[in-house]
Amino acid sequence: MGRGLFATGRDTAYRKPVWLSARYAYGFILPHHKSMERFTRNHVSLYEVAVSFNSEFSDKINGFHFNSGTSYLYSSLSDTRILGDVHAVVPWIRQAYRINAFSFSFRLGLGLAWVTHPFDLETNFQNTAIGSHLNAAILINSGLNFKPDDRWVWSAGLNFIHFSNGSTKQPNYGINLPLIYAGISYNLVKQQGIRPAIKIDSVTGRFYIGLQAAGGIKQIFPVNGPDYFTMLAAPYAGYRFTHGFSGLLAFDISYSASDIDYLKSKGLIVTSKNDVIKTGLSLGFNQNYGPLGLSFRFGYYFHQLEDSDGPFYDVLSLSYRLLKGLDGRIMLKTHFARADFVGAGFSYTFDF
C-alpha cells in the first residue's frame, strides 16, 4: 500500500479500502462440441463491474495480497437471435503477489447467471448450448496490475468464463468464453487514519482432514427426459501453506442414477446401483477469505463403468462457514468444461 494508507491523525479512525472496478473483455465462444461451431462466427464482448474489499492481513502473509468481491457480468454473446444475452452475479476471491507498484493476480469465482433465450422445443430449438434460464457461472482470471497510488489500479490479462446449468436441464453443452481483458479500479475510500496492528493466528503448516458431500439432480438426452439423482462424497486431506490457502488431496466417490439408464440403452447389463459408482483421486487447492471459501480440484477416475466423458474430471465449489469446522457448499463437477452436475451440500473439517 502507498503511504496514504498510513497517514497520521491521532483521532482519525482507519477506513478500509473499497474498490470499484470496470473491465472490458473480448474473445470468442470455444467450440468444444461440434454443435457449438455455429456460434463461433462472431467474436464476443463482455462487460464487468465489480466491488471488492481488501483483506485485513493483505500485507502480512509472505508478500501476498488477498481480497474478495462480487462482479456483475453482461454479454450479448455471439448471436443474440439464438443464444440471447447473459447476465451474471459472481462472488470471487483474488490472490496477488505484489512487487512495488506491480502485481500478478489470480481470481476465481462461482456464481449465478441468467440466459435470456435458452433452448425451447417450439421457439428456440437451435440453442443447443443452454437449456434453462438459470445457470451457474464460473470465472477464472489471471492478470498483471499496475497501482501508481492508493486510489487507482490499471489491469490487463486473461479470462475464462463458463456458463451452464450443471445438466439439470437438457440441452447443456454450456458456453465457454476465452477472453482478453483490460480494466481500471478506483478506491472509493480516501485513505486516512493509522492502520491498527493486526494479529494473525499461526495456522500455516497445519494438516487437516475432512469430508465434502453434495447432491442434486440432472437430465440426460433426450430433451425433457426424467430427472435423476446424483451425488458426490469426498473424504479429503489438506495442508495450509499460508493463512487461508491450502492444498487438497481428495478421494472422490460419485453416483448418478442416469448412468444406469444410459448403460442399459447401450445394451450393457447393470445388476446393482453400486455398478455405476465412480471413484477417483483429485488434487487441488482451497482459498478462504473470512467465512467465504473457494476450492478447485482436478481428478482422474480409476474406476468407472460408464466412461463416455473420459477419465478426467474437475470439481469447483463455493463454501460459506456456518459453524466452526462446518461449511455449507455449492459444488459443480465437470469434464473439461462439460458439466456433469451441480449440487448443494456441506463439508466438515477436523484440524490436527
mmCIF file of C-alpha atoms in Angstrom:
data_model
loop_
_atom_site.group_PDB
_atom_site.id
_atom_site.type_symbol
_atom_site.label_atom_id
_atom_site.label_comp_id
_atom_site.label_asym_id
_atom_site.label_seq_id
_atom_site.Cartn_x
_atom_site.Cartn_y
_atom_site.Cartn_z
ATOM 1 C CA MET A 1 0.000 0.000 0.000
ATOM 2 C CA GLY A 2 1.089 3.589 -0.573
ATOM 3 C CA ARG A 3 1.987 5.982 2.216
ATOM 4 C CA GLY A 4 -1.533 7.388 2.162
ATOM 5 C CA LEU A 5 -2.613 4.199 3.880
ATOM 6 C CA PHE A 6 -0.538 5.081 6.923
ATOM 7 C CA ALA A 7 -1.498 8.752 7.112
ATOM 8 C CA THR A 8 -1.278 10.055 10.657
ATOM 9 C CA GLY A 9 -4.064 11.572 12.656
ATOM 10 C CA ARG A 10 -4.401 10.596 16.284
ATOM 11 C CA ASP A 11 -8.176 10.825 16.399
ATOM 12 C CA THR A 12 -8.895 9.614 12.853
ATOM 13 C CA ALA A 13 -10.119 6.041 12.543
ATOM 14 C CA TYR A 14 -8.631 3.884 9.833
ATOM 15 C CA ARG A 15 -11.006 3.162 6.927
ATOM 16 C CA LYS A 16 -10.615 0.048 4.793
ATOM 17 C CA PRO A 17 -10.362 0.474 1.012
ATOM 18 C CA VAL A 18 -13.440 -0.224 -1.099
ATOM 19 C CA TRP A 19 -12.658 -0.760 -4.790
ATOM 20 C CA LEU A 20 -14.974 -0.124 -7.737
ATOM 21 C CA SER A 21 -13.722 -1.789 -10.940
ATOM 22 C CA ALA A 22 -14.761 -1.774 -14.593
ATOM 23 C CA ARG A 23 -13.367 -4.241 -17.139
ATOM 24 C CA TYR A 24 -13.922 -4.903 -20.836
ATOM 25 C CA ALA A 25 -13.155 -8.329 -22.294
ATOM 26 C CA TYR A 26 -13.033 -9.565 -25.889
ATOM 27 C CA GLY A 27 -12.869 -13.128 -27.157
ATOM 28 C CA PHE A 28 -14.879 -15.947 -28.672
ATOM 29 C CA ILE A 29 -17.060 -18.963 -27.866
ATOM 30 C CA LEU A 30 -14.989 -22.115 -27.597
ATOM 31 C CA PRO A 31 -16.379 -24.833 -29.953
ATOM 32 C CA HIS A 32 -15.907 -27.723 -27.511
ATOM 33 C CA HIS A 33 -18.656 -29.705 -29.264
ATOM 34 C CA LYS A 34 -19.492 -29.938 -32.968
ATOM 35 C CA SER A 35 -22.943 -28.436 -32.453
ATOM 36 C CA MET A 36 -21.287 -25.331 -30.925
ATOM 37 C CA GLU A 37 -19.357 -24.447 -34.106
ATOM 38 C CA ARG A 38 -22.248 -22.351 -35.452
ATOM 39 C CA PHE A 39 -21.765 -19.886 -32.582
ATOM 40 C CA THR A 40 -18.088 -19.149 -33.323
ATOM 41 C CA ARG A 41 -18.610 -16.980 -36.407
ATOM 42 C CA ASN A 42 -18.651 -13.733 -34.414
ATOM 43 C CA HIS A 43 -16.439 -12.541 -31.591
ATOM 44 C CA VAL A 44 -17.799 -11.840 -28.109
ATOM 45 C CA SER A 45 -17.630 -8.737 -25.913
ATOM 46 C CA LEU A 46 -18.138 -8.977 -22.156
ATOM 47 C CA TYR A 47 -18.541 -6.147 -19.642
ATOM 48 C CA GLU A 48 -17.782 -6.428 -15.934
ATOM 49 C CA VAL A 49 -18.436 -4.127 -12.963
ATOM 50 C CA ALA A 50 -17.093 -5.225 -9.573
ATOM 51 C CA VAL A 51 -16.989 -4.102 -5.957
ATOM 52 C CA SER A 52 -14.227 -5.535 -3.758
ATOM 53 C CA PHE A 53 -12.770 -5.202 -0.268
ATOM 54 C CA ASN A 54 -9.201 -5.630 0.926
ATOM 55 C CA SER A 55 -8.290 -8.262 3.473
ATOM 56 C CA GLU A 56 -7.067 -7.130 6.875
ATOM 57 C CA PHE A 57 -3.987 -9.333 6.572
ATOM 58 C CA SER A 58 -3.115 -8.411 2.961
ATOM 59 C CA ASP A 59 0.491 -7.362 3.535
ATOM 60 C CA LYS A 60 1.263 -9.788 6.339
ATOM 61 C CA ILE A 61 1.349 -13.141 4.532
ATOM 62 C CA ASN A 62 4.549 -13.834 2.593
ATOM 63 C CA GLY A 63 4.120 -10.806 0.323
ATOM 64 C CA PHE A 64 0.677 -11.939 -0.864
ATOM 65 C CA HIS A 65 -2.333 -9.670 -1.103
ATOM 66 C CA PHE A 66 -5.870 -11.032 -0.713
ATOM 67 C CA ASN A 67 -9.250 -9.534 -1.438
ATOM 68 C CA SER A 68 -12.758 -10.648 -2.244
ATOM 69 C CA GLY A 69 -15.528 -9.080 -4.248
ATOM 70 C CA THR A 70 -18.622 -9.527 -6.347
ATOM 71 C CA SER A 71 -18.900 -8.897 -10.092
ATOM 72 C CA TYR A 72 -21.801 -8.214 -12.416
ATOM 73 C CA LEU A 73 -21.121 -9.613 -15.904
ATOM 74 C CA TYR A 74 -23.004 -8.898 -19.124
ATOM 75 C CA SER A 75 -22.526 -10.204 -22.653
ATOM 76 C CA SER A 76 -24.688 -10.339 -25.755
ATOM 77 C CA LEU A 77 -22.701 -13.451 -26.779
ATOM 78 C CA SER A 78 -22.071 -14.035 -30.482
ATOM 79 C CA ASP A 79 -25.616 -14.476 -31.787
ATOM 80 C CA THR A 80 -28.380 -12.770 -29.835
ATOM 81 C CA ARG A 81 -31.054 -14.299 -32.071
ATOM 82 C CA ILE A 82 -30.263 -17.806 -30.797
ATOM 83 C CA LEU A 83 -28.250 -17.565 -27.559
ATOM 84 C CA GLY A 84 -29.656 -14.296 -26.272
ATOM 85 C CA ASP A 85 -27.916 -12.197 -23.614
ATOM 86 C CA VAL A 86 -26.344 -13.382 -20.375
ATOM 87 C CA HIS A 87 -26.373 -11.554 -17.034
ATOM 88 C CA ALA A 88 -24.350 -12.955 -14.119
ATOM 89 C CA VAL A 89 -23.521 -12.150 -10.489
ATOM 90 C CA VAL A 90 -20.304 -13.838 -9.366
ATOM 91 C CA PRO A 91 -18.668 -13.683 -5.902
ATOM 92 C CA TRP A 92 -14.908 -14.246 -6.161
ATOM 93 C CA ILE A 93 -11.653 -14.461 -4.249
ATOM 94 C CA ARG A 94 -8.456 -12.927 -5.570
ATOM 95 C CA GLN A 95 -4.847 -13.536 -4.603
ATOM 96 C CA ALA A 96 -1.993 -11.378 -5.857
ATOM 97 C CA TYR A 97 1.750 -11.227 -5.392
ATOM 98 C CA ARG A 98 2.975 -7.645 -5.365
ATOM 99 C CA ILE A 99 6.367 -6.180 -6.206
ATOM 100 C CA ASN A 100 6.373 -2.411 -5.678
ATOM 101 C CA ALA A 101 3.642 -0.891 -7.904
ATOM 102 C CA PHE A 102 3.114 -4.082 -9.947
ATOM 103 C CA SER A 103 1.310 -7.290 -9.056
ATOM 104 C CA PHE A 104 0.321 -10.559 -10.676
ATOM 105 C CA SER A 105 -3.103 -11.814 -9.639
ATOM 106 C CA PHE A 106 -5.291 -14.893 -9.878
ATOM 107 C CA ARG A 107 -9.058 -14.649 -9.399
ATOM 108 C CA LEU A 108 -11.579 -17.480 -9.053
ATOM 109 C CA GLY A 109 -15.332 -17.090 -8.745
ATOM 110 C CA LEU A 110 -18.547 -19.093 -8.784
ATOM 111 C CA GLY A 111 -21.976 -17.501 -9.113
ATOM 112 C CA LEU A 112 -25.318 -17.459 -10.920
ATOM 113 C CA ALA A 113 -26.199 -16.423 -14.470
ATOM 114 C CA TRP A 114 -29.437 -15.688 -16.319
ATOM 115 C CA VAL A 115 -29.608 -16.528 -20.046
ATOM 116 C CA THR A 116 -32.413 -14.683 -21.843
ATOM 117 C CA HIS A 117 -33.021 -17.139 -24.729
ATOM 118 C CA PRO A 118 -32.495 -20.748 -23.615
ATOM 119 C CA PHE A 119 -33.491 -23.788 -25.646
ATOM 120 C CA ASP A 120 -37.205 -24.162 -26.355
ATOM 121 C CA LEU A 121 -38.523 -27.025 -28.436
ATOM 122 C CA GLU A 122 -41.004 -24.766 -30.242
ATOM 123 C CA THR A 123 -39.485 -21.270 -30.287
ATOM 124 C CA ASN A 124 -35.691 -21.683 -29.985
ATOM 125 C CA PHE A 125 -34.715 -25.268 -30.870
ATOM 126 C CA GLN A 126 -31.384 -24.106 -32.389
ATOM 127 C CA ASN A 127 -29.928 -23.227 -28.978
ATOM 128 C CA THR A 128 -28.127 -26.474 -28.159
ATOM 129 C CA ALA A 129 -25.830 -24.721 -25.667
ATOM 130 C CA ILE A 130 -28.156 -23.849 -22.773
ATOM 131 C CA GLY A 131 -31.465 -25.434 -21.780
ATOM 132 C CA SER A 132 -32.567 -23.163 -18.915
ATOM 133 C CA HIS A 133 -32.695 -19.520 -17.908
ATOM 134 C CA LEU A 134 -30.848 -20.059 -14.590
ATOM 135 C CA ASN A 135 -27.250 -21.278 -14.815
ATOM 136 C CA ALA A 136 -24.013 -21.474 -12.904
ATOM 137 C CA ALA A 137 -21.235 -19.038 -13.834
ATOM 138 C CA ILE A 138 -17.529 -19.774 -13.347
ATOM 139 C CA LEU A 139 -14.930 -17.008 -13.571
ATOM 140 C CA ILE A 140 -11.209 -17.758 -13.846
ATOM 141 C CA ASN A 141 -8.907 -14.782 -14.262
ATOM 142 C CA SER A 142 -5.187 -14.024 -14.280
ATOM 143 C CA GLY A 143 -3.775 -10.565 -14.807
ATOM 144 C CA LEU A 144 -0.995 -8.019 -14.463
ATOM 145 C CA ASN A 145 -1.834 -4.944 -12.401
ATOM 146 C CA PHE A 146 -0.230 -1.511 -12.014
ATOM 147 C CA LYS A 147 -1.019 0.603 -8.945
ATOM 148 C CA PRO A 148 0.553 4.083 -9.198
ATOM 149 C CA ASP A 149 -1.056 5.343 -5.968
ATOM 150 C CA ASP A 150 -3.643 4.493 -3.315
ATOM 151 C CA ARG A 151 -6.638 5.415 -5.489
ATOM 152 C CA TRP A 152 -6.073 3.814 -8.917
ATOM 153 C CA VAL A 153 -5.202 0.378 -10.364
ATOM 154 C CA TRP A 154 -4.806 -0.456 -14.063
ATOM 155 C CA SER A 155 -5.014 -4.090 -15.145
ATOM 156 C CA ALA A 156 -4.915 -6.409 -18.150
ATOM 157 C CA GLY A 157 -4.908 -10.167 -18.588
ATOM 158 C CA LEU A 158 -6.858 -13.291 -19.489
ATOM 159 C CA ASN A 159 -10.351 -14.514 -18.545
ATOM 160 C CA PHE A 160 -12.024 -17.872 -18.897
ATOM 161 C CA ILE A 161 -15.770 -17.861 -18.223
ATOM 162 C CA HIS A 162 -18.130 -20.835 -18.240
ATOM 163 C CA PHE A 163 -21.940 -20.809 -18.183
ATOM 164 C CA SER A 164 -24.004 -23.985 -17.730
ATOM 165 C CA ASN A 165 -26.885 -25.360 -15.686
ATOM 166 C CA GLY A 166 -24.941 -28.379 -14.434
ATOM 167 C CA SER A 167 -27.057 -30.734 -16.604
ATOM 168 C CA THR A 168 -30.151 -30.006 -14.513
ATOM 169 C CA LYS A 169 -31.944 -29.440 -17.839
ATOM 170 C CA GLN A 170 -31.016 -30.526 -21.362
ATOM 171 C CA PRO A 171 -29.523 -29.471 -23.690
ATOM 172 C CA ASN A 172 -26.484 -28.322 -21.732
ATOM 173 C CA TYR A 173 -23.258 -28.244 -23.697
ATOM 174 C CA GLY A 174 -22.522 -24.974 -21.900
ATOM 175 C CA ILE A 175 -20.871 -21.781 -23.107
ATOM 176 C CA ASN A 176 -17.104 -21.333 -22.679
ATOM 177 C CA LEU A 177 -15.515 -17.942 -23.281
ATOM 178 C CA PRO A 178 -11.725 -17.441 -23.509
ATOM 179 C CA LEU A 179 -11.161 -13.667 -23.359
ATOM 180 C CA ILE A 180 -8.524 -10.964 -23.061
ATOM 181 C CA TYR A 181 -9.410 -8.003 -20.876
ATOM 182 C CA ALA A 182 -8.361 -4.539 -19.749
ATOM 183 C CA GLY A 183 -9.717 -2.673 -16.756
ATOM 184 C CA ILE A 184 -9.438 0.088 -14.202
ATOM 185 C CA SER A 185 -10.168 0.163 -10.462
ATOM 186 C CA TYR A 186 -10.794 3.153 -8.189
ATOM 187 C CA ASN A 187 -10.639 3.243 -4.392
ATOM 188 C CA LEU A 188 -13.845 4.899 -3.158
ATOM 189 C CA VAL A 189 -12.462 5.486 0.343
ATOM 190 C CA LYS A 190 -9.920 8.238 0.868
ATOM 191 C CA GLN A 191 -7.183 6.672 2.976
ATOM 192 C CA GLN A 192 -6.726 8.211 6.390
ATOM 193 C CA GLY A 193 -6.004 7.177 9.912
ATOM 194 C CA ILE A 194 -3.477 4.642 11.165
ATOM 195 C CA ARG A 195 -3.918 1.016 10.235
ATOM 196 C CA PRO A 196 -4.272 -0.915 13.510
ATOM 197 C CA ALA A 197 -1.857 -3.666 14.424
ATOM 198 C CA ILE A 198 -3.032 -6.985 13.028
ATOM 199 C CA LYS A 199 -2.751 -10.192 14.985
ATOM 200 C CA ILE A 200 -2.917 -13.322 12.870
ATOM 201 C CA ASP A 201 -3.081 -16.804 14.312
ATOM 202 C CA SER A 202 -0.281 -19.043 13.087
ATOM 203 C CA VAL A 203 -2.158 -21.668 11.066
ATOM 204 C CA THR A 204 0.423 -22.325 8.350
ATOM 205 C CA GLY A 205 1.991 -25.756 8.291
ATOM 206 C CA ARG A 206 -1.080 -27.466 9.719
ATOM 207 C CA PHE A 207 -2.582 -30.668 8.376
ATOM 208 C CA TYR A 208 -6.317 -31.263 8.434
ATOM 209 C CA ILE A 209 -8.819 -33.852 7.199
ATOM 210 C CA GLY A 210 -12.484 -33.640 6.342
ATOM 211 C CA LEU A 211 -15.469 -34.711 4.287
ATOM 212 C CA GLN A 212 -17.324 -32.943 1.474
ATOM 213 C CA ALA A 213 -20.703 -34.148 0.219
ATOM 214 C CA ALA A 214 -23.257 -32.676 -2.201
ATOM 215 C CA GLY A 215 -26.324 -33.890 -4.071
ATOM 216 C CA GLY A 216 -28.501 -32.657 -6.924
ATOM 217 C CA ILE A 217 -30.491 -33.657 -9.989
ATOM 218 C CA LYS A 218 -29.542 -33.934 -13.654
ATOM 219 C CA GLN A 219 -31.019 -34.785 -17.028
ATOM 220 C CA ILE A 220 -29.596 -36.678 -19.981
ATOM 221 C CA PHE A 221 -30.786 -36.754 -23.575
ATOM 222 C CA PRO A 222 -33.463 -36.836 -24.904
ATOM 223 C CA VAL A 223 -34.704 -33.330 -24.087
ATOM 224 C CA ASN A 224 -37.469 -33.130 -21.455
ATOM 225 C CA GLY A 225 -36.483 -36.526 -20.065
ATOM 226 C CA PRO A 226 -36.695 -37.607 -16.407
ATOM 227 C CA ASP A 227 -34.715 -36.092 -13.532
ATOM 228 C CA TYR A 228 -32.035 -38.299 -11.973
ATOM 229 C CA PHE A 229 -30.486 -38.082 -8.525
ATOM 230 C CA THR A 230 -26.723 -37.555 -8.469
ATOM 231 C CA MET A 231 -24.208 -37.044 -5.671
ATOM 232 C CA LEU A 232 -20.545 -36.707 -4.799
ATOM 233 C CA ALA A 233 -18.822 -37.531 -1.499
ATOM 234 C CA ALA A 234 -15.141 -36.818 -0.949
ATOM 235 C CA PRO A 235 -13.009 -37.556 2.112
ATOM 236 C CA TYR A 236 -10.021 -35.196 1.864
ATOM 237 C CA ALA A 237 -6.762 -34.149 3.472
ATOM 238 C CA GLY A 238 -5.278 -30.672 3.355
ATOM 239 C CA TYR A 239 -2.157 -28.736 4.244
ATOM 240 C CA ARG A 240 -2.161 -24.963 4.916
ATOM 241 C CA PHE A 241 0.639 -23.143 3.115
ATOM 242 C CA THR A 242 -0.462 -19.616 4.052
ATOM 243 C CA HIS A 243 -3.298 -18.033 6.002
ATOM 244 C CA GLY A 244 -6.412 -19.193 4.158
ATOM 245 C CA PHE A 245 -4.635 -21.048 1.340
ATOM 246 C CA SER A 246 -4.147 -24.805 1.398
ATOM 247 C CA GLY A 247 -3.501 -27.759 -0.870
ATOM 248 C CA LEU A 248 -6.047 -30.584 -1.092
ATOM 249 C CA LEU A 249 -5.963 -34.301 -1.859
ATOM 250 C CA ALA A 250 -9.376 -35.996 -2.124
ATOM 251 C CA PHE A 251 -10.805 -39.453 -2.733
ATOM 252 C CA ASP A 252 -13.968 -38.847 -4.790
ATOM 253 C CA ILE A 253 -16.980 -41.173 -4.790
ATOM 254 C CA SER A 254 -19.720 -40.175 -7.241
ATOM 255 C CA TYR A 255 -23.048 -41.677 -8.232
ATOM 256 C CA SER A 256 -25.654 -40.762 -10.847
ATOM 257 C CA ALA A 257 -28.843 -42.736 -11.402
ATOM 258 C CA SER A 258 -28.748 -41.579 -15.043
ATOM 259 C CA ASP A 259 -25.766 -43.871 -15.691
ATOM 260 C CA ILE A 260 -27.986 -46.921 -15.178
ATOM 261 C CA ASP A 261 -30.378 -45.934 -17.986
ATOM 262 C CA TYR A 262 -27.517 -44.811 -20.207
ATOM 263 C CA LEU A 263 -25.710 -48.155 -19.906
ATOM 264 C CA LYS A 264 -28.920 -50.094 -20.476
ATOM 265 C CA SER A 265 -29.527 -48.055 -23.660
ATOM 266 C CA LYS A 266 -26.132 -49.291 -24.884
ATOM 267 C CA GLY A 267 -27.094 -52.912 -24.230
ATOM 268 C CA LEU A 268 -24.973 -53.314 -21.097
ATOM 269 C CA ILE A 269 -26.234 -55.235 -18.065
ATOM 270 C CA VAL A 270 -26.434 -53.360 -14.747
ATOM 271 C CA THR A 271 -27.144 -55.675 -11.834
ATOM 272 C CA SER A 272 -26.867 -53.144 -8.986
ATOM 273 C CA LYS A 273 -26.764 -49.435 -8.336
ATOM 274 C CA ASN A 274 -23.265 -49.997 -6.989
ATOM 275 C CA ASP A 275 -22.136 -50.877 -10.527
ATOM 276 C CA VAL A 276 -22.332 -47.225 -11.600
ATOM 277 C CA ILE A 277 -20.430 -45.752 -8.637
ATOM 278 C CA LYS A 278 -17.336 -43.927 -9.873
ATOM 279 C CA THR A 279 -14.192 -43.482 -7.780
ATOM 280 C CA GLY A 280 -11.283 -41.181 -8.424
ATOM 281 C CA LEU A 281 -8.408 -39.261 -6.888
ATOM 282 C CA SER A 282 -8.138 -35.467 -7.187
ATOM 283 C CA LEU A 283 -5.596 -32.795 -6.306
ATOM 284 C CA GLY A 284 -6.303 -29.101 -5.859
ATOM 285 C CA PHE A 285 -6.438 -26.124 -3.529
ATOM 286 C CA ASN A 286 -8.744 -24.245 -1.185
ATOM 287 C CA GLN A 287 -8.736 -20.481 -0.598
ATOM 288 C CA ASN A 288 -10.634 -18.948 2.328
ATOM 289 C CA TYR A 289 -11.426 -15.298 2.835
ATOM 290 C CA GLY A 290 -13.200 -14.853 6.146
ATOM 291 C CA PRO A 291 -16.294 -17.102 6.054
ATOM 292 C CA LEU A 292 -16.198 -17.397 2.249
ATOM 293 C CA GLY A 293 -14.177 -20.113 0.516
ATOM 294 C CA LEU A 294 -13.454 -21.406 -2.989
ATOM 295 C CA SER A 295 -11.857 -24.712 -3.890
ATOM 296 C CA PHE A 296 -10.837 -26.409 -7.113
ATOM 297 C CA ARG A 297 -9.717 -29.994 -7.695
ATOM 298 C CA PHE A 298 -8.608 -31.844 -10.830
ATOM 299 C CA GLY A 299 -9.002 -35.610 -10.770
ATOM 300 C CA TYR A 300 -8.658 -38.963 -12.528
ATOM 301 C CA TYR A 301 -11.163 -41.831 -12.394
ATOM 302 C CA PHE A 302 -9.590 -45.159 -11.568
ATOM 303 C CA HIS A 303 -12.955 -46.957 -11.621
ATOM 304 C CA GLN A 304 -15.981 -46.161 -13.808
ATOM 305 C CA LEU A 305 -18.256 -48.429 -15.794
ATOM 306 C CA GLU A 306 -19.864 -45.530 -17.677
ATOM 307 C CA ASP A 307 -16.828 -43.816 -19.254
ATOM 308 C CA SER A 308 -18.302 -41.709 -22.081
ATOM 309 C CA ASP A 309 -16.934 -38.492 -20.520
ATOM 310 C CA GLY A 310 -13.357 -39.759 -20.366
ATOM 311 C CA PRO A 311 -11.026 -40.407 -17.424
ATOM 312 C CA PHE A 312 -10.561 -36.822 -16.153
ATOM 313 C CA TYR A 313 -12.857 -34.559 -14.144
ATOM 314 C CA ASP A 314 -12.747 -31.377 -12.072
ATOM 315 C CA VAL A 315 -14.700 -30.083 -9.093
ATOM 316 C CA LEU A 316 -15.252 -26.413 -8.250
ATOM 317 C CA SER A 317 -17.076 -25.413 -5.074
ATOM 318 C CA LEU A 318 -18.127 -22.280 -3.216
ATOM 319 C CA SER A 319 -18.442 -22.563 0.562
ATOM 320 C CA TYR A 320 -19.670 -20.442 3.453
ATOM 321 C CA ARG A 321 -18.745 -21.015 7.102
ATOM 322 C CA LEU A 322 -21.796 -21.918 9.196
ATOM 323 C CA LEU A 323 -20.125 -23.156 12.393
ATOM 324 C CA LYS A 324 -16.575 -23.918 13.397
ATOM 325 C CA GLY A 325 -15.465 -26.673 11.042
ATOM 326 C CA LEU A 326 -18.838 -26.821 9.236
ATOM 327 C CA ASP A 327 -19.399 -25.168 5.845
ATOM 328 C CA GLY A 328 -22.388 -25.027 3.539
ATOM 329 C CA ARG A 329 -21.256 -25.762 -0.016
ATOM 330 C CA ILE A 330 -22.336 -25.458 -3.660
ATOM 331 C CA MET A 331 -20.422 -27.861 -5.888
ATOM 332 C CA LEU A 332 -20.040 -28.081 -9.690
ATOM 333 C CA LYS A 333 -18.468 -31.184 -11.251
ATOM 334 C CA THR A 334 -17.424 -31.090 -14.907
ATOM 335 C CA HIS A 335 -15.440 -32.989 -17.529
ATOM 336 C CA PHE A 336 -13.286 -30.459 -19.370
ATOM 337 C CA ALA A 337 -15.994 -27.728 -19.493
ATOM 338 C CA ARG A 338 -18.815 -30.283 -19.982
ATOM 339 C CA ALA A 339 -20.954 -30.114 -16.849
ATOM 340 C CA ASP A 340 -21.750 -33.337 -15.012
ATOM 341 C CA PHE A 341 -23.899 -31.944 -12.205
ATOM 342 C CA VAL A 342 -24.343 -29.067 -9.783
ATOM 343 C CA GLY A 343 -25.407 -29.754 -6.214
ATOM 344 C CA ALA A 344 -25.668 -28.386 -2.693
ATOM 345 C CA GLY A 345 -24.239 -29.915 0.456
ATOM 346 C CA PHE A 346 -21.726 -29.438 3.246
ATOM 347 C CA SER A 347 -18.159 -30.025 4.350
ATOM 348 C CA TYR A 348 -16.703 -30.700 7.791
ATOM 349 C CA THR A 349 -13.048 -30.226 8.673
ATOM 350 C CA PHE A 350 -11.018 -31.662 11.563
ATOM 351 C CA ASP A 351 -7.786 -29.850 12.467
ATOM 352 C CA PHE A 352 -4.797 -31.682 13.864
#
